[in-house]
C-alpha positions as a Python dict, from the first residue, in 0.01 Angstrom:
ca = {
    (1, 'X'): (0, 0, 0),
    (2, 'X'): (337, -202, -48),
    (3, 'X'): (167, -485, 189),
    (4, 'X'): (-162, -436, 37),
    (5, 'X'): (14, -516, -292),
    (6, 'X'): (200, -796, -174),
    (7, 'X'): (-58, -1001, -29),
    (8, 'X'): (-263, -956, -305),
    (9, 'X'): (41, -1098, -534),
    (10, 'X'): (19, -1457, -694),
    (11, 'X'): (393, -1477, -758),
    (12, 'X'): (593, -1232, -528),
    (13, 'X'): (982, -1193, -555),
    (14, 'X'): (1247, -989, -297),
    (15, 'X'): (1544, -852, -462),
    (16, 'X'): (1819, -821, -196),
    (17, 'X'): (2104, -531, -336),
    (18, 'X'): (2417, -422, -175),
    (19, 'X'): (2242, -123, -46),
    (20, 'X'): (2073, -388, 205),
    (21, 'X'): (2408, -479, 295),
    (22, 'X'): (2547, -92, 310),
    (23, 'X'): (2213, -46, 536),
    (24, 'X'): (2326, -320, 783),
    (25, 'X'): (2001, -424, 760),
    (26, 'X'): (2035, -819, 758),
    (27, 'X'): (1862, -868, 1085),
    (28, 'X'): (1549, -682, 970),
    (29, 'X'): (1529, -849, 640),
    (30, 'X'): (1600, -1164, 763),
    (31, 'X'): (1299, -1162, 1012),
    (32, 'X'): (1093, -983, 712),
    (33, 'X'): (1160, -1339, 492),
    (34, 'X'): (1075, -1566, 763),
    (35, 'X'): (756, -1389, 886),
    (36, 'X'): (608, -1328, 509),
    (37, 'X'): (778, -1657, 356),
    (38, 'X'): (895, -1454, 31),
    (39, 'X'): (1111, -1615, -178),
    (40, 'X'): (1396, -1408, -274),
    (41, 'X'): (1709, -1324, -493),
    (42, 'X'): (2040, -1167, -396),
    (43, 'X'): (2248, -947, -619),
    (44, 'X'): (2611, -1019, -637),
    (45, 'X'): (2719, -765, -357),
    (46, 'X'): (2390, -834, -198),
    (47, 'X'): (2474, -1225, -123),
    (48, 'X'): (2512, -1296, 242),
    (49, 'X'): (2265, -1028, 388),
    (50, 'X'): (2017, -1367, 419),
    (51, 'X'): (2243, -1688, 382),
    (52, 'X'): (2273, -1827, 15),
    (53, 'X'): (2154, -2122, 196),
    (54, 'X'): (1865, -2015, 341),
    (55, 'X'): (1525, -2216, 195),
    (56, 'X'): (1369, -1935, 32),
    (57, 'X'): (1688, -1825, -166),
    (58, 'X'): (1598, -1878, -533),
    (59, 'X'): (1955, -1758, -692),
    (60, 'X'): (1958, -2085, -880),
    (61, 'X'): (1643, -2019, -1057),
    (62, 'X'): (1722, -1633, -1134),
    (63, 'X'): (1610, -1608, -1461),
    (64, 'X'): (1246, -1802, -1401),
    (65, 'X'): (1197, -1572, -1084),
    (66, 'X'): (1278, -1262, -1286),
    (67, 'X'): (1067, -1365, -1564),
    (68, 'X'): (751, -1482, -1382),
    (69, 'X'): (723, -1251, -1079),
    (70, 'X'): (424, -1023, -1068),
    (71, 'X'): (505, -820, -778),
    (72, 'X'): (898, -710, -686),
    (73, 'X'): (1031, -562, -395),
    (74, 'X'): (1371, -407, -433),
    (75, 'X'): (1569, -349, -118),
    (76, 'X'): (1853, -127, -222),
    (77, 'X'): (1886, -303, -569),
    (78, 'X'): (1875, -82, -886),
    (79, 'X'): (1725, -161, -1225),
    (80, 'X'): (2055, -97, -1433),
    (81, 'X'): (2223, -388, -1676),
    (82, 'X'): (2279, -633, -1390),
    (83, 'X'): (1897, -638, -1342),
    (84, 'X'): (1828, -612, -1708),
    (85, 'X'): (1689, -293, -1651),
    (86, 'X'): (1368, -428, -1534),
    (87, 'X'): (1241, -459, -1883),
    (88, 'X'): (1058, -756, -2097),
    (89, 'X'): (1190, -999, -2215),
    (90, 'X'): (1364, -1078, -1893),
    (91, 'X'): (1041, -952, -1671),
    (92, 'X'): (679, -1007, -1715),
    (93, 'X'): (522, -715, -1927),
    (94, 'X'): (291, -620, -1621),
    (95, 'X'): (513, -674, -1325),
    (96, 'X'): (461, -431, -1036),
    (97, 'X'): (786, -279, -880),
    (98, 'X'): (814, -146, -532),
    (99, 'X'): (1149, 33, -482),
    (100, 'X'): (1298, 104, -143),
    (101, 'X'): (1605, 342, -201),
    (102, 'X'): (1792, 579, 5),
    (103, 'X'): (1869, 767, -301),
    (104, 'X'): (1580, 973, -434),
    (105, 'X'): (1711, 1017, -763),
    (106, 'X'): (1769, 628, -813),
    (107, 'X'): (1339, 611, -782),
    (108, 'X'): (1173, 524, -1098),
    (109, 'X'): (1496, 476, -1292),
    (110, 'X'): (1422, 296, -1635),
    (111, 'X'): (1082, 174, -1482),
    (112, 'X'): (827, 353, -1273),
    (113, 'X'): (766, 173, -963),
    (114, 'X'): (402, 85, -860),
    (115, 'X'): (530, 232, -471),
    (116, 'X'): (860, 401, -400),
    (117, 'X'): (969, 425, -41),
    (118, 'X'): (1256, 669, 40),
    (119, 'X'): (1469, 620, 302),
    (120, 'X'): (1720, 425, 501),
    (121, 'X'): (1634, 57, 385),
    (122, 'X'): (1686, -74, 758),
    (123, 'X'): (1425, 165, 880),
    (124, 'X'): (1182, 95, 611),
    (125, 'X'): (1195, -287, 669),
    (126, 'X'): (1153, -216, 1024),
    (127, 'X'): (828, 2, 957),
    (128, 'X'): (702, -310, 728),
    (129, 'X'): (771, -571, 976),
    (130, 'X'): (553, -329, 1243),
    (131, 'X'): (281, -359, 999),
    (132, 'X'): (319, -730, 946),
    (133, 'X'): (327, -792, 1333),
    (134, 'X'): (-36, -591, 1362),
    (135, 'X'): (-157, -786, 1050),
    (136, 'X'): (22, -1119, 1023),
    (137, 'X'): (48, -1264, 681),
    (138, 'X'): (262, -1515, 520),
    (139, 'X'): (286, -1623, 181),
    (140, 'X'): (178, -1987, 137),
    (141, 'X'): (458, -2253, 104),
    (142, 'X'): (237, -2469, -98),
    (143, 'X'): (200, -2218, -367),
    (144, 'X'): (220, -2302, -754),
    (145, 'X'): (459, -2041, -758),
    (146, 'X'): (698, -2213, -496),
    (147, 'X'): (672, -2522, -696),
    (148, 'X'): (781, -2383, -1042),
    (149, 'X'): (1073, -2222, -856),
    (150, 'X'): (1166, -2519, -663),
    (151, 'X'): (1159, -2722, -976),
    (152, 'X'): (1360, -2509, -1156),
    (153, 'X'): (1624, -2483, -887),
    (154, 'X'): (1658, -2852, -880),
    (155, 'X'): (1687, -2880, -1240),
    (156, 'X'): (1953, -2593, -1242),
    (157, 'X'): (2158, -2761, -931),
    (158, 'X'): (2117, -3106, -1131),
    (159, 'X'): (2292, -2960, -1425),
    (160, 'X'): (2550, -2789, -1270),
    (161, 'X'): (2612, -3115, -1056),
    (162, 'X'): (2624, -3325, -1389),
    (163, 'X'): (2914, -3078, -1513),
    (164, 'X'): (3139, -3071, -1191),
    (165, 'X'): (3129, -3439, -1194),
    (166, 'X'): (3276, -3491, -1547),
    (167, 'X'): (3612, -3646, -1499),
    (168, 'X'): (3755, -3547, -1824),
    (169, 'X'): (4097, -3333, -1799),
    (170, 'X'): (4157, -3032, -1888),
    (171, 'X'): (3855, -2953, -1591),
    (172, 'X'): (3557, -2700, -1653),
    (173, 'X'): (3436, -2422, -1442),
    (174, 'X'): (3174, -2618, -1240),
    (175, 'X'): (3450, -2897, -1126),
    (176, 'X'): (3677, -2620, -1005),
    (177, 'X'): (3417, -2401, -842),
    (178, 'X'): (3237, -2724, -682),
    (179, 'X'): (3586, -2829, -558),
    (180, 'X'): (3632, -2483, -398),
    (181, 'X'): (3302, -2462, -258),
    (182, 'X'): (3371, -2781, -56),
    (183, 'X'): (3691, -2627, 93),
    (184, 'X'): (3623, -2273, 185),
    (185, 'X'): (3559, -2146, 546),
    (186, 'X'): (3198, -2002, 609),
    (187, 'X'): (3322, -1648, 712),
    (188, 'X'): (3567, -1610, 442),
    (189, 'X'): (3576, -1288, 220),
    (190, 'X'): (3523, -1344, -148),
    (191, 'X'): (3673, -1147, -397),
    (192, 'X'): (3591, -1214, -793),
    (193, 'X'): (3618, -1078, -1104),
    (194, 'X'): (3639, -1190, -1486),
    (195, 'X'): (3385, -1311, -1739),
    (196, 'X'): (3264, -1666, -1690),
    (197, 'X'): (3475, -1693, -1390),
    (198, 'X'): (3296, -1428, -1189),
    (199, 'X'): (2940, -1499, -1359),
    (200, 'X'): (2960, -1882, -1265),
    (201, 'X'): (3136, -1804, -940),
    (202, 'X'): (2847, -1581, -831),
    (203, 'X'): (2600, -1916, -892),
    (204, 'X'): (2829, -2185, -700),
    (205, 'X'): (3026, -1975, -456),
    (206, 'X'): (2783, -1930, -147),
    (207, 'X'): (2794, -1638, 106),
    (208, 'X'): (2674, -1688, 443),
    (209, 'X'): (2762, -1333, 593),
    (210, 'X'): (2660, -1009, 476),
    (211, 'X'): (2957, -795, 343),
    (212, 'X'): (3166, -1087, 270),
    (213, 'X'): (3146, -1041, -113),
    (214, 'X'): (3338, -807, -365),
    (215, 'X'): (3323, -825, -736),
    (216, 'X'): (3326, -610, -1025),
    (217, 'X'): (2992, -433, -930),
    (218, 'X'): (2776, -211, -1117),
    (219, 'X'): (3023, -77, -1388),
    (220, 'X'): (3189, -425, -1426),
    (221, 'X'): (3517, -303, -1398),
    (222, 'X'): (3835, -524, -1457),
    (223, 'X'): (4162, -499, -1270),
    (224, 'X'): (3971, -414, -954),
    (225, 'X'): (3999, -748, -776),
    (226, 'X'): (4344, -742, -642),
    (227, 'X'): (4285, -396, -524),
    (228, 'X'): (3989, -526, -311),
    (229, 'X'): (4148, -814, -152),
    (230, 'X'): (4458, -623, -64),
    (231, 'X'): (4207, -329, 104),
    (232, 'X'): (4022, -626, 256),
    (233, 'X'): (4311, -818, 397),
    (234, 'X'): (4434, -522, 567),
    (235, 'X'): (4149, -497, 736),
    (236, 'X'): (4123, -838, 840),
    (237, 'X'): (4481, -850, 932),
    (238, 'X'): (4396, -598, 1223),
    (239, 'X'): (4071, -672, 1322),
    (240, 'X'): (3987, -1023, 1237),
    (241, 'X'): (4326, -1221, 1213),
    (242, 'X'): (4187, -1562, 1149),
    (243, 'X'): (3971, -1460, 845),
    (244, 'X'): (4080, -1527, 524),
    (245, 'X'): (4044, -1329, 184),
    (246, 'X'): (3998, -1576, -128),
    (247, 'X'): (4040, -1383, -451),
    (248, 'X'): (3889, -1567, -745),
    (249, 'X'): (4017, -1420, -1110),
    (250, 'X'): (3969, -1522, -1448),
    (251, 'X'): (4342, -1524, -1594),
    (252, 'X'): (4238, -1215, -1830),
    (253, 'X'): (4105, -1017, -1504),
    (254, 'X'): (4427, -1097, -1340),
    (255, 'X'): (4643, -950, -1596),
    (256, 'X'): (4510, -621, -1559),
    (257, 'X'): (4647, -600, -1210),
    (258, 'X'): (4869, -891, -1144),
    (259, 'X'): (5185, -709, -1049),
    (260, 'X'): (4996, -639, -701),
    (261, 'X'): (5120, -961, -577),
    (262, 'X'): (5418, -769, -523),
    (263, 'X'): (5225, -584, -286),
    (264, 'X'): (5018, -876, -143),
    (265, 'X'): (5420, -1034, -51),
    (266, 'X'): (5549, -710, 40),
    (267, 'X'): (5304, -666, 358),
    (268, 'X'): (5249, -1013, 380),
    (269, 'X'): (4884, -1034, 370),
    (270, 'X'): (4694, -1384, 379),
    (271, 'X'): (4561, -1370, 36),
    (272, 'X'): (4462, -1686, -155),
    (273, 'X'): (4437, -1609, -553),
    (274, 'X'): (4286, -1872, -750),
    (275, 'X'): (4336, -1794, -1143),
    (276, 'X'): (4090, -1985, -1321),
    (277, 'X'): (4278, -2012, -1633),
    (278, 'X'): (4106, -2091, -1966),
    (279, 'X'): (4391, -1939, -2206),
    (280, 'X'): (4172, -1630, -2303),
    (281, 'X'): (3863, -1382, -2235),
    (282, 'X'): (3557, -1610, -2243),
    (283, 'X'): (3744, -1866, -2449),
    (284, 'X'): (4110, -1958, -2548),
    (285, 'X'): (4284, -2186, -2735),
    (286, 'X'): (4474, -2522, -2655),
    (287, 'X'): (4840, -2540, -2683),
    (288, 'X'): (4827, -2758, -3024),
    (289, 'X'): (4561, -2524, -3157),
    (290, 'X'): (4781, -2216, -3091),
    (291, 'X'): (5106, -2384, -3240),
    (292, 'X'): (4930, -2484, -3577),
    (293, 'X'): (4786, -2127, -3589),
    (294, 'X'): (5080, -1967, -3583),
    (295, 'X'): (5243, -2174, -3877),
    (296, 'X'): (4970, -1959, -4079),
    (297, 'X'): (5180, -1628, -4002),
    (298, 'X'): (5196, -1376, -3722),
    (299, 'X'): (5010, -1448, -3394),
    (300, 'X'): (4859, -1088, -3446),
    (301, 'X'): (4695, -1143, -3759),
    (302, 'X'): (4591, -1532, -3728),
    (303, 'X'): (4534, -1574, -3374),
    (304, 'X'): (4186, -1440, -3221),
    (305, 'X'): (4238, -1112, -3029),
    (306, 'X'): (4051, -1297, -2713),
    (307, 'X'): (4287, -1575, -2695),
    (308, 'X'): (4591, -1529, -2435),
    (309, 'X'): (4937, -1731, -2448),
    (310, 'X'): (4848, -2086, -2361),
    (311, 'X'): (4930, -2260, -2038),
    (312, 'X'): (5074, -1934, -1900),
    (313, 'X'): (5254, -1991, -1558),
    (314, 'X'): (5063, -1686, -1358),
    (315, 'X'): (5185, -1897, -1025),
    (316, 'X'): (5556, -1769, -1091),
    (317, 'X'): (5468, -1404, -1046),
    (318, 'X'): (5347, -1496, -690),
    (319, 'X'): (5657, -1739, -657),
    (320, 'X'): (5888, -1443, -785),
    (321, 'X'): (5800, -1223, -469),
    (322, 'X'): (5850, -1472, -234),
    (323, 'X'): (5443, -1600, -210),
    (324, 'X'): (5387, -1978, -290),
    (325, 'X'): (5274, -2073, -617),
    (326, 'X'): (5090, -2382, -757),
    (327, 'X'): (5022, -2484, -1120),
    (328, 'X'): (4710, -2722, -1084),
    (329, 'X'): (4546, -2933, -1393),
    (330, 'X'): (4369, -3184, -1181),
    (331, 'X'): (4096, -3177, -887),
    (332, 'X'): (4311, -3348, -656),
    (333, 'X'): (4611, -3112, -718),
    (334, 'X'): (4318, -2832, -683),
    (335, 'X'): (4215, -2981, -355),
    (336, 'X'): (4552, -3005, -186),
    (337, 'X'): (4651, -2652, -293),
    (338, 'X'): (4369, -2499, -159),
    (339, 'X'): (4389, -2712, 181),
    (340, 'X'): (4752, -2635, 209),
    (341, 'X'): (4687, -2247, 141),
    (342, 'X'): (4411, -2212, 387),
    (343, 'X'): (4644, -2396, 660),
    (344, 'X'): (4919, -2144, 588),
    (345, 'X'): (4793, -1778, 699),
    (346, 'X'): (5155, -1631, 668),
    (347, 'X'): (5218, -1643, 306),
    (348, 'X'): (5042, -1534, 38),
    (349, 'X'): (4946, -1808, -269),
    (350, 'X'): (4844, -1801, -595),
    (351, 'X'): (4693, -2090, -743),
    (352, 'X'): (4701, -2125, -1104),
    (353, 'X'): (4421, -2357, -1228),
    (354, 'X'): (4435, -2460, -1588),
    (355, 'X'): (4053, -2529, -1728),
    (356, 'X'): (3980, -2650, -2063),
    (357, 'X'): (3967, -2334, -2312),
    (358, 'X'): (3659, -2426, -2455),
    (359, 'X'): (3465, -2448, -2097),
    (360, 'X'): (3155, -2269, -2105),
    (361, 'X'): (2857, -2187, -1897),
    (362, 'X'): (2560, -2420, -1895),
    (363, 'X'): (2297, -2374, -2133),
    (364, 'X'): (2130, -1989, -2049),
    (365, 'X'): (1774, -1910, -2136),
    (366, 'X'): (1874, -1583, -2205),
    (367, 'X'): (2176, -1367, -2345),
    (368, 'X'): (2373, -1197, -2069),
    (369, 'X'): (2199, -905, -2159),
    (370, 'X'): (1825, -922, -2278),
    (371, 'X'): (1829, -1119, -2587),
    (372, 'X'): (1642, -1442, -2556),
    (373, 'X'): (1752, -1794, -2638),
    (374, 'X'): (1436, -1952, -2609),
}
């Protein structure tokens, strides 16, 4: 029935969740994607099960793919808030879901699937592959659906590139992330948390291998990033000594557990922390505006509660524990600091990257939950 629905679909989509990564199903899923020619969208910790640079990855057209797909196969992905509960206006009202999950209690949460397949994802996808081998089928690459997706991918990538190439200072998010992306090793383990820092980082920083990304996850918990990085680095140090752990944090997220820098230095863990510092939560104030506002009264009463102290030197937290700290204001300083940190695998580093407090995401079709901006 699953393959019958897929064959009759005009606009199919695979969503690859972290359950697929946990199931170590990457070999089977890669083969399924290639044999069937299906567009796929990874969830944040499903990134890398199929490489982000695979031609069928439509992460750069995420909203368009979700909105117009008529059949969606969920491979270890759940219709919680991160996937907008599977409901309009983020999805087509008549979309059919095919849900593959190892937990029976997850089947049918929020939306009743047209097909529910209970089992280990690796085994279920293997069964699907066997049917495809018996009755070959491949979704046509010349379809109108692929044209819609590719056009949107190009539009969004062009918009991101335009922002990344802006020469103004302070830098914006896109300038920072495009610079970092060019320098990171393909096998590095990325840990990320924050608001815009995590959201934009998900779209720009690519994962090429499974189980190489950790972030705030289903509960959106802030403060977990450095703990995740420490755990990952302890494993890497013993089993994969050449692998680097790069922890990319918003300044507010770093504040929740920043003193773990002492733990990192105490155990001499090869972690690079990059704090993308906009002086606040989502947005902050530049120093001049902060000073003018505090002339009006006590900061507790006149300064927005989402604003943090401008130009805080978080890198000095790392320096205090004998790690390396960098205060960064330009793309060239960022490039040099990342390169130096990657070369020195014996000393933890913290890069405090100043960006424009008003920097934001490029225009989105939808609010981050479900309200439409169209």
